[in-house]
Short mmCIF file of C-alpha atoms in Angstrom, two decimals:
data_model
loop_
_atom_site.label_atom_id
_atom_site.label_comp_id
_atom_site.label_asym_id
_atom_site.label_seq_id
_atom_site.Cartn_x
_atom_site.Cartn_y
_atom_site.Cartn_z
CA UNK A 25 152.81 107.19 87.52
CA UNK A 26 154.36 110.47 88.96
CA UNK A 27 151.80 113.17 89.32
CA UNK A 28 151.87 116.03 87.33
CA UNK A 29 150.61 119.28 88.11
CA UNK A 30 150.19 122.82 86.48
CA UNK A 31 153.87 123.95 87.67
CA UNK A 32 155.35 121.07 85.81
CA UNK A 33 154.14 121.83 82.26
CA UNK A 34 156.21 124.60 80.86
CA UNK A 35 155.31 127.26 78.45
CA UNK A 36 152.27 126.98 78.83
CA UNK A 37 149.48 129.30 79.77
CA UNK A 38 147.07 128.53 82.39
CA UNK A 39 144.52 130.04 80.49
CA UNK A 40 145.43 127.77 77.06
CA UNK A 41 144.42 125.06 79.11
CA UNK A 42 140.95 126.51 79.84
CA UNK A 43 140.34 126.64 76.14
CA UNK A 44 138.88 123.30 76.07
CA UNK A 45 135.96 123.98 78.40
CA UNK A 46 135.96 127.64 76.90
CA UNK A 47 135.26 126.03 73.36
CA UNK A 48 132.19 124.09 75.43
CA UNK A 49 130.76 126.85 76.45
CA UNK A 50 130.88 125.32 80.65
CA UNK A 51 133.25 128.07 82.04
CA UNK A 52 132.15 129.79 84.74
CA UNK A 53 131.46 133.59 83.48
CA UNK A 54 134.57 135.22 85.51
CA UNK A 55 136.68 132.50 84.21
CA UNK A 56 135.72 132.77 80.59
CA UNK A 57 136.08 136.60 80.87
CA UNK A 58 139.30 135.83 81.91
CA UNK A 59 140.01 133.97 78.72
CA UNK A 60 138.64 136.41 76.79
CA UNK A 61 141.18 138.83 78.03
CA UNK A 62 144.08 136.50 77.09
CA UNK A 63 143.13 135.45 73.29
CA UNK A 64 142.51 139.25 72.46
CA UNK A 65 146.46 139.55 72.88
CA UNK A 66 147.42 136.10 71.11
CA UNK A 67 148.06 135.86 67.66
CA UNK A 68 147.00 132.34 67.33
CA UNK A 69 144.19 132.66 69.35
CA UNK A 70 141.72 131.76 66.42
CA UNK A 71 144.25 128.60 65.19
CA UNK A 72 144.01 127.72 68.72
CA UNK A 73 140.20 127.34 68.98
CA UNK A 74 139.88 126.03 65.22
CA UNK A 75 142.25 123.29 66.56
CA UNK A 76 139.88 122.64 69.69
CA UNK A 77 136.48 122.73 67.88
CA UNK A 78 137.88 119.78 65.82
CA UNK A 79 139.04 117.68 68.44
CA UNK A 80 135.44 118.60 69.93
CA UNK A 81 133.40 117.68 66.88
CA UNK A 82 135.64 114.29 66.01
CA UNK A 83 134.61 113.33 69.58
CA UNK A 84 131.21 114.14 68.97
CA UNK A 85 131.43 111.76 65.31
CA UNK A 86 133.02 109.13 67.27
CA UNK A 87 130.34 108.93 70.22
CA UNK A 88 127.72 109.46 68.17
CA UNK A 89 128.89 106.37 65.28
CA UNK A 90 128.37 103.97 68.47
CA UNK A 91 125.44 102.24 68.73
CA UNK A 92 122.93 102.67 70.79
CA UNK A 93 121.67 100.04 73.89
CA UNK A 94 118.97 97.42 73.09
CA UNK A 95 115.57 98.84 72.45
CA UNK A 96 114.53 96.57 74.97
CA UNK A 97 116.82 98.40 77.87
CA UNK A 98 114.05 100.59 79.06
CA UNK A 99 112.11 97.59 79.63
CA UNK A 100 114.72 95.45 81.29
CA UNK A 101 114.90 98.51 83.92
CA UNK A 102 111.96 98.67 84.15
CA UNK A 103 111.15 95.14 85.37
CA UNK A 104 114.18 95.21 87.63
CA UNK A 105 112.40 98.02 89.39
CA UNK A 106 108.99 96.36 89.44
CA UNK A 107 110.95 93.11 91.59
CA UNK A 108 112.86 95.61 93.22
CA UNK A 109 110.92 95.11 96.39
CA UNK A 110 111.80 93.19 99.44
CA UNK A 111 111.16 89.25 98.63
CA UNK A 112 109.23 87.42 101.79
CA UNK A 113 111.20 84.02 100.92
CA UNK A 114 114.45 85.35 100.19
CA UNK A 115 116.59 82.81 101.02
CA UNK A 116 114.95 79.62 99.96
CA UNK A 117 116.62 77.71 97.21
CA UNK A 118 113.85 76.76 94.90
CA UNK A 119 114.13 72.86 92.65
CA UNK A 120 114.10 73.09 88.94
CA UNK A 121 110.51 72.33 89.00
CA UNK A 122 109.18 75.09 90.96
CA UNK A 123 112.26 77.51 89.51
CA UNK A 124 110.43 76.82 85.97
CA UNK A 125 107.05 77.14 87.37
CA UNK A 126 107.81 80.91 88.20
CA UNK A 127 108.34 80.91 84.78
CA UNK A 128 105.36 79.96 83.63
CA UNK A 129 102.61 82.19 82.65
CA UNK A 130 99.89 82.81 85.61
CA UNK A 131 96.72 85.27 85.89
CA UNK A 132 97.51 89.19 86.03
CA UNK A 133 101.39 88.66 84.74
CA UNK A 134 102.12 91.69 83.21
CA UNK A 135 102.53 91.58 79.16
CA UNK A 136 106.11 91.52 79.28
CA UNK A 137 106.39 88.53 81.32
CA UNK A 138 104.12 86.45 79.67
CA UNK A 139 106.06 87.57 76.19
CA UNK A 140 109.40 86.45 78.18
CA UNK A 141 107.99 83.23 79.72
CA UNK A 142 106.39 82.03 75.95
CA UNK A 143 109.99 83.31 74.76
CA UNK A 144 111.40 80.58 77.11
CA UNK A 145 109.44 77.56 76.33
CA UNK A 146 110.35 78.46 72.57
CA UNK A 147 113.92 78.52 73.93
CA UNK A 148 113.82 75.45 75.49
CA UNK A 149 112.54 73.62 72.97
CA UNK A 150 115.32 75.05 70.76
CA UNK A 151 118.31 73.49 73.10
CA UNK A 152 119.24 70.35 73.95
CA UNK A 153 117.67 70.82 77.45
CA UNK A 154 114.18 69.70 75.81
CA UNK A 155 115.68 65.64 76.33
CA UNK A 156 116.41 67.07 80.39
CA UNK A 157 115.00 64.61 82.96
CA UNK A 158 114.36 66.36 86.56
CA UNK A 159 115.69 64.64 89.29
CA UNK A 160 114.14 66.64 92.43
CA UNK A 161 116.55 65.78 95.37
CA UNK A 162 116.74 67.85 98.65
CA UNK A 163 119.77 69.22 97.79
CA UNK A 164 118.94 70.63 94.63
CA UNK A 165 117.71 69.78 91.01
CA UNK A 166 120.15 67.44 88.95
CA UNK A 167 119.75 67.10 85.27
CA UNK A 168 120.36 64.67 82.96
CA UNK A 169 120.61 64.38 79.04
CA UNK A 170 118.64 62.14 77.17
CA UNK A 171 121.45 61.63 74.96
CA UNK A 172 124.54 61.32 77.18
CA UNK A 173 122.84 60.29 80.70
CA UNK A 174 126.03 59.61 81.99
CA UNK A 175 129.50 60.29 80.47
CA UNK A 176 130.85 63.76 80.78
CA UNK A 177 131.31 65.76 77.61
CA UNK A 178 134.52 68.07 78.19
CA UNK A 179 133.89 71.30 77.06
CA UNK A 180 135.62 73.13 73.82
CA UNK A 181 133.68 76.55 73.31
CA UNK A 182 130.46 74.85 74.02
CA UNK A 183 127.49 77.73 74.11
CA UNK A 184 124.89 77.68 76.86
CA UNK A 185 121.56 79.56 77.17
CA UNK A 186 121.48 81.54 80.41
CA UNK A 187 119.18 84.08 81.85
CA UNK A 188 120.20 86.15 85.02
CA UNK A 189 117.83 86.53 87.68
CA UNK A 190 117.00 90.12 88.63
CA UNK A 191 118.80 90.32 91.52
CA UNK A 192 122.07 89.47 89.44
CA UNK A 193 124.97 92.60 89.38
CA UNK A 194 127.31 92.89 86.59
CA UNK A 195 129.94 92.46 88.65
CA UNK A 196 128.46 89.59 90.05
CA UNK A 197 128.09 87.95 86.10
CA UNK A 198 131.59 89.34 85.59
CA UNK A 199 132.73 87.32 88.36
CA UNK A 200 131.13 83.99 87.44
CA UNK A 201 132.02 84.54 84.21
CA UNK A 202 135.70 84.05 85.68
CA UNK A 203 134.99 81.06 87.63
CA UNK A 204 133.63 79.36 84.69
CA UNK A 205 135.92 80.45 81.99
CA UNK A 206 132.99 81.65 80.27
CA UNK A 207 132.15 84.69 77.59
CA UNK A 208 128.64 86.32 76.82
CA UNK A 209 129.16 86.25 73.10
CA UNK A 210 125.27 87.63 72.67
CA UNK A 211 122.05 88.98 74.13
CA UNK A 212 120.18 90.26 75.98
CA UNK A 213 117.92 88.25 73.50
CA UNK A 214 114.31 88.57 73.89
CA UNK A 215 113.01 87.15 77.57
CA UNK A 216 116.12 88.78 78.81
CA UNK A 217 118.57 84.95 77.83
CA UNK A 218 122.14 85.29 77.03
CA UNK A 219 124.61 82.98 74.69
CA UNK A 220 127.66 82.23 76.99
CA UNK A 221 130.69 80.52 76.00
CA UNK A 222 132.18 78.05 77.86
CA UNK A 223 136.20 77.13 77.09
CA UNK A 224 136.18 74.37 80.01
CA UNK A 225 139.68 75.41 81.28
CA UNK A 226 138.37 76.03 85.05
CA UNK A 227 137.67 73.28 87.31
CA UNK A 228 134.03 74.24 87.27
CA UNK A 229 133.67 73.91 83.78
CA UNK A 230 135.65 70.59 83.27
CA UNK A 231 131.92 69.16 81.35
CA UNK A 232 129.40 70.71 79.86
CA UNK A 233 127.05 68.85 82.29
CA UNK A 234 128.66 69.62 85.48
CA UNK A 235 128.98 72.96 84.17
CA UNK A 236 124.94 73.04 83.74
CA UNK A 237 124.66 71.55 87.15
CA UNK A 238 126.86 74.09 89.07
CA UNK A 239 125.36 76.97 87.57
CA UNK A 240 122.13 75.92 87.94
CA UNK A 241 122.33 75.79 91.68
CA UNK A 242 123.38 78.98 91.35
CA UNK A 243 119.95 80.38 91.99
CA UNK A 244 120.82 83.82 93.25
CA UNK A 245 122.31 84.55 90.22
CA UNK A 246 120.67 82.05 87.01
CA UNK A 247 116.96 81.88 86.60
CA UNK A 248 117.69 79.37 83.82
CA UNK A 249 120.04 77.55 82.23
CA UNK A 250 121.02 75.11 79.31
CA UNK A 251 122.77 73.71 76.56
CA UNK A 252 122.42 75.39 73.18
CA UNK A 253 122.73 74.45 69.86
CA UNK B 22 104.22 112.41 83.30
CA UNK B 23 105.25 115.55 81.96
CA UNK B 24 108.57 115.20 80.29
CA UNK B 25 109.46 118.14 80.76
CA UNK B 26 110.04 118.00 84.56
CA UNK B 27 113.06 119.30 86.01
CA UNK B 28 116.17 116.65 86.89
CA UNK B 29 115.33 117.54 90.51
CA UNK B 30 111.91 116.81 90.22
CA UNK B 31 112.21 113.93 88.33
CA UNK B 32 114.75 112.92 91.65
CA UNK B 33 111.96 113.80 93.67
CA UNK B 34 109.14 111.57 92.49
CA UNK B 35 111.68 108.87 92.29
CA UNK B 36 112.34 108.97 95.45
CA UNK B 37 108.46 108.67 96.19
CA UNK B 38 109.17 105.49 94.31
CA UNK B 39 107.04 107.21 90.81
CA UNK B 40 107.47 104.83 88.60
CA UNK B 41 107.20 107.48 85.46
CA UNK B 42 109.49 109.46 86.62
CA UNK B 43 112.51 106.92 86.64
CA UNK B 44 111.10 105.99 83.41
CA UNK B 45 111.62 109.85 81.97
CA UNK B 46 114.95 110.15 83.54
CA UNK B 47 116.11 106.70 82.23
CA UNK B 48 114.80 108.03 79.00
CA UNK B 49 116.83 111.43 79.19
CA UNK B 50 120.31 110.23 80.22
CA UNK B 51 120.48 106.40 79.42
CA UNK B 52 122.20 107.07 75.26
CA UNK B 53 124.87 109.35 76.81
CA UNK B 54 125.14 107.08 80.11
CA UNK B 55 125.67 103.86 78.12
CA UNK B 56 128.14 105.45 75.55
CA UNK B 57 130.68 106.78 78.17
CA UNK B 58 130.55 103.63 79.77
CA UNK B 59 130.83 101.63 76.95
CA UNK B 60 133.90 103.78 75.76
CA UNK B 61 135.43 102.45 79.22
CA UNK B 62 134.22 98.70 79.24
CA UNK B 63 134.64 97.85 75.19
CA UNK B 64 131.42 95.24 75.65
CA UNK B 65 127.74 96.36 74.98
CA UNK B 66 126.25 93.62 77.38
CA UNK B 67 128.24 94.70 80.31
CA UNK B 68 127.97 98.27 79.07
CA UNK B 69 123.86 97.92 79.55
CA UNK B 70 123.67 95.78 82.32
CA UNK B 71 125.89 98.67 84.50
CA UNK B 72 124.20 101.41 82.47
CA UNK B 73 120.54 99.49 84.44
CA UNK B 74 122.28 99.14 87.17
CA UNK B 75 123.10 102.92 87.55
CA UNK B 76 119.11 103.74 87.40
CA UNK B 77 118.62 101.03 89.90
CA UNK B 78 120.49 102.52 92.32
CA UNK B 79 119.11 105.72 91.71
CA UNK B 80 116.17 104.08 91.92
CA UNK B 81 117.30 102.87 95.22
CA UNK B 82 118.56 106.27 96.92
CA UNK B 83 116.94 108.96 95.28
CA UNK B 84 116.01 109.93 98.67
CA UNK B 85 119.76 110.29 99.74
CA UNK B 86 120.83 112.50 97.06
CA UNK B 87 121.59 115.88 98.54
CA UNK B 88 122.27 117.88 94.83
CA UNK B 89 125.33 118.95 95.67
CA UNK B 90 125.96 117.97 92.38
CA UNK B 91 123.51 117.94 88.73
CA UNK B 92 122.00 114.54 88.17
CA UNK B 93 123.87 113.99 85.32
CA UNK B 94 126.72 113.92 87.59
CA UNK B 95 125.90 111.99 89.73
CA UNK B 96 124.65 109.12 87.33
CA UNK B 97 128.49 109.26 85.48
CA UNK B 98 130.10 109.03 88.58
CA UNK B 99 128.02 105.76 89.43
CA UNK B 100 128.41 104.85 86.26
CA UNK B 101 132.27 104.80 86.24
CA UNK B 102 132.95 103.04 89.42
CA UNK B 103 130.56 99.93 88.32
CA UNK B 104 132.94 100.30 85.19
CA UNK B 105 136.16 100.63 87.00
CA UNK B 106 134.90 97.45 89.41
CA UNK B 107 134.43 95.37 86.45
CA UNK B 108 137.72 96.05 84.71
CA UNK B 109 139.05 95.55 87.86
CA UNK B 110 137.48 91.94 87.78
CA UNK B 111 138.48 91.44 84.22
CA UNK B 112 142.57 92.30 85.05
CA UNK B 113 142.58 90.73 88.43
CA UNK B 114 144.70 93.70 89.16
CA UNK B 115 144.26 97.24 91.29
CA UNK B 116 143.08 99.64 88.39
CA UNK B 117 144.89 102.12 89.16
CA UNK B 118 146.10 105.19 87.24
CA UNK B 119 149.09 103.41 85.23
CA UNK B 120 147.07 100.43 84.70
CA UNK B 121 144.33 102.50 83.18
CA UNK B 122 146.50 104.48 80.96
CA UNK B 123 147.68 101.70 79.38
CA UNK B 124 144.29 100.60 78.29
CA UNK B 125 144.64 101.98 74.66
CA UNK B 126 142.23 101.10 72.04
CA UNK B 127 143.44 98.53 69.21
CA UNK B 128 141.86 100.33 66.31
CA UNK B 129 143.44 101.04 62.88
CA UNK B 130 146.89 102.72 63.35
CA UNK B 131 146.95 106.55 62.39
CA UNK B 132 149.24 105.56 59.49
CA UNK B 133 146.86 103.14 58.21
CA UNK B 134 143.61 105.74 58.74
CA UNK B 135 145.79 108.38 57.12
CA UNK B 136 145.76 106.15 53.97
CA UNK B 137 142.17 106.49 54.24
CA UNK B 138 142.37 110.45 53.50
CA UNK B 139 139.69 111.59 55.44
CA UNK B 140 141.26 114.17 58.71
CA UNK B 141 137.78 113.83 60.56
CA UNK B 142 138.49 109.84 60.37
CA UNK B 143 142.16 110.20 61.16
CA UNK B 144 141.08 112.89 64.71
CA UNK B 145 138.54 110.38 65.54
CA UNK B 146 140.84 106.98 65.12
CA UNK B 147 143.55 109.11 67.01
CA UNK B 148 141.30 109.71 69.94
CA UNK B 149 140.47 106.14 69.95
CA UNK B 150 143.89 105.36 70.05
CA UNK B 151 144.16 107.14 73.52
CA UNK B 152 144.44 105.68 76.54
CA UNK B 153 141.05 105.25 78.66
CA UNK B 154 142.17 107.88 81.20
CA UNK B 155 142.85 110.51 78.35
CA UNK B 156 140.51 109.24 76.27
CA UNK B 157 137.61 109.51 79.10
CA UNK B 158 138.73 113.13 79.92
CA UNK B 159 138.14 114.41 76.57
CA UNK B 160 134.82 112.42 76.17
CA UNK B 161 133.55 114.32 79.26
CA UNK B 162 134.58 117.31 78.03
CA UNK B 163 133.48 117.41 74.17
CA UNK B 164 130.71 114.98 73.68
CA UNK B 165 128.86 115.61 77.73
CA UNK B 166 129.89 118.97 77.65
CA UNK B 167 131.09 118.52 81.68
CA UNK B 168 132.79 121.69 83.27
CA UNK B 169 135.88 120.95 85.33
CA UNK B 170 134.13 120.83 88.58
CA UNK B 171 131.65 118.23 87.24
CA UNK B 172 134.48 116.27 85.59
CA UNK B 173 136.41 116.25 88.67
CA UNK B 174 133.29 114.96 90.57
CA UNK B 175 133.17 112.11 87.98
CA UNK B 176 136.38 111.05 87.90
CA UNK B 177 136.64 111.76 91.64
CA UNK B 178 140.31 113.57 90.87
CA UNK B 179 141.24 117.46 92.13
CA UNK B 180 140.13 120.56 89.59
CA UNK B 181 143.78 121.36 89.03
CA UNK B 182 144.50 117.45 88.06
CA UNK B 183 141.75 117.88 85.74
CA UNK B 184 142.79 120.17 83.50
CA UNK B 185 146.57 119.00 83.56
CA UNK B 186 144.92 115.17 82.28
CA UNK B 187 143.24 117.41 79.56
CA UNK B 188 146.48 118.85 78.82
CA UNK B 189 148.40 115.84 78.33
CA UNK B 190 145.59 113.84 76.31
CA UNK B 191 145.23 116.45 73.74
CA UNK B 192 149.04 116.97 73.81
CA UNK B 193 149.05 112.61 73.15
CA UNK B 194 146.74 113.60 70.44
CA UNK B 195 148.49 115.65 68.77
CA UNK B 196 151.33 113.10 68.95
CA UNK B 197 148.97 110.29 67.35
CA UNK B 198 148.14 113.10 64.60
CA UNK B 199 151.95 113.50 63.51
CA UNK B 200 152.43 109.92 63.38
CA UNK B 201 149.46 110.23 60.77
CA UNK B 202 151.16 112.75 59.01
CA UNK B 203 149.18 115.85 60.34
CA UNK B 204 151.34 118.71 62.01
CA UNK B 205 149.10 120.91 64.15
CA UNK B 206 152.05 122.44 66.55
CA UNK B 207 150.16 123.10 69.35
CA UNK B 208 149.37 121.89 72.11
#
C-alpha cells in the first residue's frame, strides 16, 4: 500500500485533522489552543465537532455492547502467576498416571485447585475417556478405548476435552490448533478445559485416537486430554 | 492493597513480585485490554488468553519498564503484537499493512442497518464495517481516549502517519454512511 502522508491529502487543514483528539480532550494544551484559534474563523466549526462527537459516542456504544471476559479471568491470571516460578524438573515428560496425579487433590492446594481438580474427575467421567486403559510405556502413556481398542475412528468434527497447561502461549494453542485442524468452539469452562473441534483433514488428526495420543504427549502444552460427548 | 495506588506504583510492587498489586492493575485495565484486542482477533478465547498473557508479561518485566510511556500504553502495545502474531498464524501470511486493511468486519451491510432506522446503529455497523487498521485507529482514539503520541506508541507507526490513518478511516466512514443513505459532507 503506498504511504500517504499529510502533503498528499488536499484541502484539508492540518488542524481539521486534530479535531478528533481535540473532541477527546488528549491534545496537548499549545496544540489545542492552536485549534481553538482555527474553529473561531470556520463556519462549520460546530457541524464539524457535532459530526466527531458521534463517531466518538457510536464507538463508545459499540465497545461497550461487547461482552466482557470470563468472570473467571482474574483467576486464571492469577494462577498463571502463582506457577509462574522456575520449575526444578522442567524437562521431564511425566506418564498419564503421574500427569493425572498432579491433578489430584493433595494437602494445602489452594481452593481453586481443588475446585478445578473435582471439576476434572466430573469431566472425566462425563467423556468417553472414563472406558481409557493406561498403558505406562517408557516412551510415553498410550490409551486405549474400551469400546474401539483397536480400529481407528476417522475424525468428522469430533469434539475433544482439552486443558492447556500453564506454561501454554496463545500462539503456541494457535499453532497446534493448525497442526491438528482443530477449533476451540468453547471454554474456558470451569477447571480452566476447552471444547476443541477436530475436522481430521491433517495428518495428525487422521483418528480420533491417534489424535488423543499425539496431543497427549504433548505435555508442554496439554495437561489433559479426551474424547467428549 | 489500596486501590487507589498510582499505575507507577502499582508497576512498582509488581515488580517486587506483590501479588495484589498485579491483581489491582489486572483489575483496572483488563475490560478495555480485552475489548481492543478482541476488536482485532474476532474470538473471545484467544482474545482472553492474550489479554492473560499481557499481565504475565508484565508480571514478568515490571522491573524493565522505564515509563517512558503510561502503563496503559504499554499494556496495548503488548497487547497488539500477541494479536498481530496470532493473525499472523491464522493467515499463514506477513500481516502487513494491506493485509490488515483488508480485514473488514462481515456485519450487516449499511443498506440493510439503514432499514433498521436507527443512525446510532447505522455509525456503529459502519465502523464495524472498517477495516482493522482504520477501525483500530478510531477505537484508540474514541473509546481509550489515546493522544497521538500514545497511539503511535501502540501501533508502533510515526505521529504524522497517525493522524493521516485517522483521516482516511473517518473519511471510509463517511463513505460507508452514504452507502446507508446518510450524507454528512465532511470529512
Amino acid at each position: 500500500m503506498a504511504k500517504k502522508n499529510l502533503d498528499s491529502i488536499p484541502d484539508t487543514h492540518e488542524m481539521e485533522m486534530l479535531l478528533s483528539w481535540y473532541v477527546t480532550g488528549s491534545l496537548e494544551p499549545e496544540l489545542r489552543e492552536q485549534v481553538d484559534r482555527y474553529l473561531a474563523g470556520q463556519p462549520k466549526a460546530a457541524a464539524w465537532i457535532e459530526t466527531i462527537e458521534n463517531e466518538r459516542q457510536a464507538t463508545i456504544a459499540g465497545n461497550n455492547a461487547l461482552e466482557g471476559p470470563s468472570e473467571n479471568l482474574l483467576e486464571r491470571f492469577l494462577a498463571r502467576i502463582d506457577a509462574d516460578e522456575p520449575v526444578e524438573n522442567a524437562g521431564i515428560r511425566p506418564g498419564l498416571l503421574e500427569w493425572f496425579k498432579a491433578w489430584l487433590p493433595t494437602p494445602g492446594m489452594p481452593v481453586g485447585r481443588l475446585a478445578a481438580a473435582a471439576i476434572a474427575i466430573v469431566l472425566i467421567a462425563q467423556t468417553t475417556v472414563i472406558g481409557f486403559l493406561v498403558n505406562e510405556r517408557n516412551d510415553g502413556p498410550v490409551y486405549e478405548t474400551a469400546s474401539a481398542p483397536t480400529s481407528a475412528t476417522p475424525i468428522n468434527g469430533e469434539r475433544l476435552l482439552i486443558a492447556f497447561t500453564d506454561q501454554a502461549t496463545a500462539d503456541e494453542i494457535t499453532k497446534l490448533m493448525g497442526e491438528i485442524d482443530g477449533s476451540i468452539t468453547s471454554g474456558p469452562k470451569e477447571g480452566g478445559f476447552y471444547v476443541v473441534k477436530v475436522m481430521g483433514t491433517t495428518a495428525v488428526s487422521r483418528n480420533i485416537e491417534e489424535t488423543i495420543t499425539t496431543l497427549s504427549k504433548r505435555t508442554r502444552l496439554i495437561k489433559f486430554v479426551a474424547r467428549a460427548k | 492493597m489500596q486501590q487507589d495506588l498510582s499505575d507507577r506504583q502499582l508497576i512498582e510492587l509488581i515488580a517486587a513480585r506483590d501479588r495484589a498489586a498485579a491483581e489491582v492493575l489486572f483489575v483496572r485495565y483488563h475490560l478495555r485490554l480485552y475489548r481492543y484486542i478482541f476488536r482485532l482477533v474476532r474470538n473471545e478465547a484467544i482474545a482472553e488468553e492474550l489479554t492473560n498473557e499481557v499481565f504475565l508479561e508484565v508480571w514478568r518485566n515490571a522491573a524493565g519498564f522505564r515509563y517512558n510511556s503510561s502503563i496503559s500504553t504499554w499494556l496495548f502495545a503488548i497487547g497488539r503484537n500477541k494479536a498481530i502474531s496470532i493473525l499472523r498464524r491464522r493467515t499463514e501470511v506477513e500481516l502487513d499493512e494491506d493485509t490488515m486493511s483488508k480485514l473488514a468486519d462481515t456485519t450487516d451491510s449499511p443498506e440493510v442497518t439503514a432499514q433498521k432506522g436507527n443512525k446510532g446503529l447505522i455509525m456503529r455497523n459502519c465502523i464495524d464495517r472498517l477495516s482493522n487498521l482504520h477501525r483500530e485507529v478510531i477505537d484508540l482514539v474514541y473509546y481509550h481516549e489515546k493522544s497521538i503520541k500514545e497511539v503511535s506508541e501502540i501501533v508502533g507507526v510515526p505521529p504524522n502517519t497517525i493522524k493521516t490513518r485517522m483521516f482516511y478511516a473517518r473519511k471510509k466512514l463517511s463513505e460507508l454512511l452514504e452507502e446507508a443513505g446518510i450524507d454528512r459532507g465532511w470529512p
